[in-house]
mmCIF file of C-alpha atoms in Angstrom:
data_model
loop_
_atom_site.group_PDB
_atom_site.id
_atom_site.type_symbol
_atom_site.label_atom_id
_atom_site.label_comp_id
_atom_site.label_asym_id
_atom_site.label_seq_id
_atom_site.Cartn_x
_atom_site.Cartn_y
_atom_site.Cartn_z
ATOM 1 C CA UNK B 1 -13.146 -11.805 6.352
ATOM 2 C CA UNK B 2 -11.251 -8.899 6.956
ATOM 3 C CA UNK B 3 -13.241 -5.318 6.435
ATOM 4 C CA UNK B 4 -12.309 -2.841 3.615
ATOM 5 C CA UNK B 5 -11.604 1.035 4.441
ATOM 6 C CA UNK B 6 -11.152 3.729 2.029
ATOM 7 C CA UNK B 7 -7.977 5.342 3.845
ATOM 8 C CA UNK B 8 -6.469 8.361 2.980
ATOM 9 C CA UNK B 9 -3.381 8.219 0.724
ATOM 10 C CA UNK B 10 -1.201 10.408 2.567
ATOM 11 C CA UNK B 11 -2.098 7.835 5.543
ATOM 12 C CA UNK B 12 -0.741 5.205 3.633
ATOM 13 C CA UNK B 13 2.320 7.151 2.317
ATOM 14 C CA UNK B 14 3.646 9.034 4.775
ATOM 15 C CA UNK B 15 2.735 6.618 8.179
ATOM 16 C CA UNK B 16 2.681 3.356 6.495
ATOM 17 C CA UNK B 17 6.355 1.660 5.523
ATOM 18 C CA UNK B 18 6.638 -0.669 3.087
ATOM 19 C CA UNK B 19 6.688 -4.818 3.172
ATOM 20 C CA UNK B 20 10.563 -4.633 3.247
ATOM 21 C CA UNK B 21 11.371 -1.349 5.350
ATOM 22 C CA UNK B 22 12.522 0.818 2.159
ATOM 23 C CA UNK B 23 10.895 4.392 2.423
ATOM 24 C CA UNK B 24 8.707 5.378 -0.276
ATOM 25 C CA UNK B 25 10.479 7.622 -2.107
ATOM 26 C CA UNK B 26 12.855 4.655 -2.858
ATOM 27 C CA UNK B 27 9.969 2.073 -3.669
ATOM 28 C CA UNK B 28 8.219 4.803 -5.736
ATOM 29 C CA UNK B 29 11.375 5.506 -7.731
ATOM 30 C CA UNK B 30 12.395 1.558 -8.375
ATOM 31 C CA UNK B 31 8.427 0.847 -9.596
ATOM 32 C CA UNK B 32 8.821 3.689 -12.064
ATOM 33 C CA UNK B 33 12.205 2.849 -13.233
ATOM 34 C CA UNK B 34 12.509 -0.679 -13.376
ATOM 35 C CA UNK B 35 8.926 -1.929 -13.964
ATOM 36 C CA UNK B 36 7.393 1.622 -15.658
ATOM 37 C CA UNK B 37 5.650 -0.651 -18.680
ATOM 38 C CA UNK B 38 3.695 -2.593 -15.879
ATOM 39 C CA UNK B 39 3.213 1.085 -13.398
ATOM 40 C CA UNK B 40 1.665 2.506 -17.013
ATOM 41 C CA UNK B 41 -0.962 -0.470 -17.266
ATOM 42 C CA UNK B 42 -1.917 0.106 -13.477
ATOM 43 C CA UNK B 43 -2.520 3.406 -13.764
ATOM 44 C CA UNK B 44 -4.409 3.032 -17.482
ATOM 45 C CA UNK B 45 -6.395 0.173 -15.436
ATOM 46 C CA UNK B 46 -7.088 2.722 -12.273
ATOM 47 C CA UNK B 47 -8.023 5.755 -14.207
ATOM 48 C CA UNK B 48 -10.108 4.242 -16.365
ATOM 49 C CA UNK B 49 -12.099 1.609 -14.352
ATOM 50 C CA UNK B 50 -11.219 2.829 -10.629
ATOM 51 C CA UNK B 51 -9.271 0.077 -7.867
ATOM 52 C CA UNK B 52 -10.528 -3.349 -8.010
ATOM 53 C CA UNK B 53 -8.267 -4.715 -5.150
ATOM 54 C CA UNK B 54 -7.939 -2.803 -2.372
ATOM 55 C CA UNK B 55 -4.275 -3.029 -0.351
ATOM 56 C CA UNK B 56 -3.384 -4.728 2.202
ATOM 57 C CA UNK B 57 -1.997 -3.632 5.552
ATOM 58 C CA UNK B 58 -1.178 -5.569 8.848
ATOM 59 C CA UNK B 59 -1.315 -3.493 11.974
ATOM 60 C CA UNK B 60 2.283 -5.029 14.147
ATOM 61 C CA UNK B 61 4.340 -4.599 16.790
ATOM 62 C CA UNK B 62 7.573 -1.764 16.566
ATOM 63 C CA UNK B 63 10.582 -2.757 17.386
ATOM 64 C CA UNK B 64 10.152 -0.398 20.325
ATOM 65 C CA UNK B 65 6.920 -2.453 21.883
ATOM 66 C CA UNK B 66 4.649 0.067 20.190
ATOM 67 C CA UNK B 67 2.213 -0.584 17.223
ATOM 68 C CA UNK B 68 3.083 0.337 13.538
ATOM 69 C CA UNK B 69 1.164 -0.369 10.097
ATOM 70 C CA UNK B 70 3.348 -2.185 7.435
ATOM 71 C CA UNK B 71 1.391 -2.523 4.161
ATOM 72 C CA UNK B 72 2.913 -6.069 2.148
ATOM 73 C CA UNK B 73 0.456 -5.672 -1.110
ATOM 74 C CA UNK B 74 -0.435 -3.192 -2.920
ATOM 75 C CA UNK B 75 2.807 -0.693 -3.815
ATOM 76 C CA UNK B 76 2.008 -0.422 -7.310
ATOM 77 C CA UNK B 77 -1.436 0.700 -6.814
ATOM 78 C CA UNK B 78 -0.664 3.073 -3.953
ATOM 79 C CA UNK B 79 2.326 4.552 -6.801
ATOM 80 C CA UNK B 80 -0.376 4.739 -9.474
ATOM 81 C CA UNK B 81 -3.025 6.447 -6.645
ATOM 82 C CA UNK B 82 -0.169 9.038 -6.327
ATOM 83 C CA UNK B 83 0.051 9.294 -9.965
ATOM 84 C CA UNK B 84 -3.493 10.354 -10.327
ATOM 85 C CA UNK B 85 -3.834 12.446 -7.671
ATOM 86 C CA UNK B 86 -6.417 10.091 -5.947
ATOM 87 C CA UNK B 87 -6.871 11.192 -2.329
ATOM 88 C CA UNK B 88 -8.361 8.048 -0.766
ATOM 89 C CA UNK B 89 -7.142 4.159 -1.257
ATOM 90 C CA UNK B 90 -9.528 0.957 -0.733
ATOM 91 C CA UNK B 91 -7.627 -1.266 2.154
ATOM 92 C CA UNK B 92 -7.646 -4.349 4.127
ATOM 93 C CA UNK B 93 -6.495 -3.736 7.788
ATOM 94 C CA UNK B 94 -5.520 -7.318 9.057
ATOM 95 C CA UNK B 95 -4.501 -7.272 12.837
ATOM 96 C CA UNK B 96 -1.165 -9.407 13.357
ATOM 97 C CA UNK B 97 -1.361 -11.493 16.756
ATOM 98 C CA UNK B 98 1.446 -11.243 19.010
ATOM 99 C CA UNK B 99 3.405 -14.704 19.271
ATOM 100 C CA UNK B 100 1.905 -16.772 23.144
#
């Protein structure tokens, strides 16, 4: 099982890309615009009873040989997180193993 962190948002944000490469300022701005109904009920959900599921992130290999965090679940509740003004977020880090 993997361990659960309370990260800081910014963290997430502003080091963390998302699943598909799109900055955040482009993921933020489709969620709000093309799915706002559902981004309404996460937030409602959030504010009222706090995170349930924390996000997921996978700690991987750059393109450059380095290391870089990709987070592939969780966009809507890091957008509603922003939204509130939450500083922290509950995550999984999962470690992706290099290919032998």
């Amino acid at each position: 099982m993997t361990d659960i962190h309370e990260l800081p948002l910014s963290y997430i944000v502003h080091d963390d890309g998302t699943g598909d490469g799109d900055p955040w300022a482009t993921e933020l701005g489709w969620l709000w615009t093309h799915d706002s109904a559902r981004m309404l009920t996460v937030v409602q959900s959030i504010a009222e009873n706090g995170q349930y599921t924390p996000i997921d992130i996978a700690q991987c290999a750059d393109q450059r040989g380095g290391k870089r965090n990709r987070m592939w679940n969780g966009h809507r509740r890091v957008a509603a997180h922003l939204a509130l003004g939450l500083p922290l977020i509950a995550a999984r880090l999962h470690i992706e193993q290099e290919p032998e």
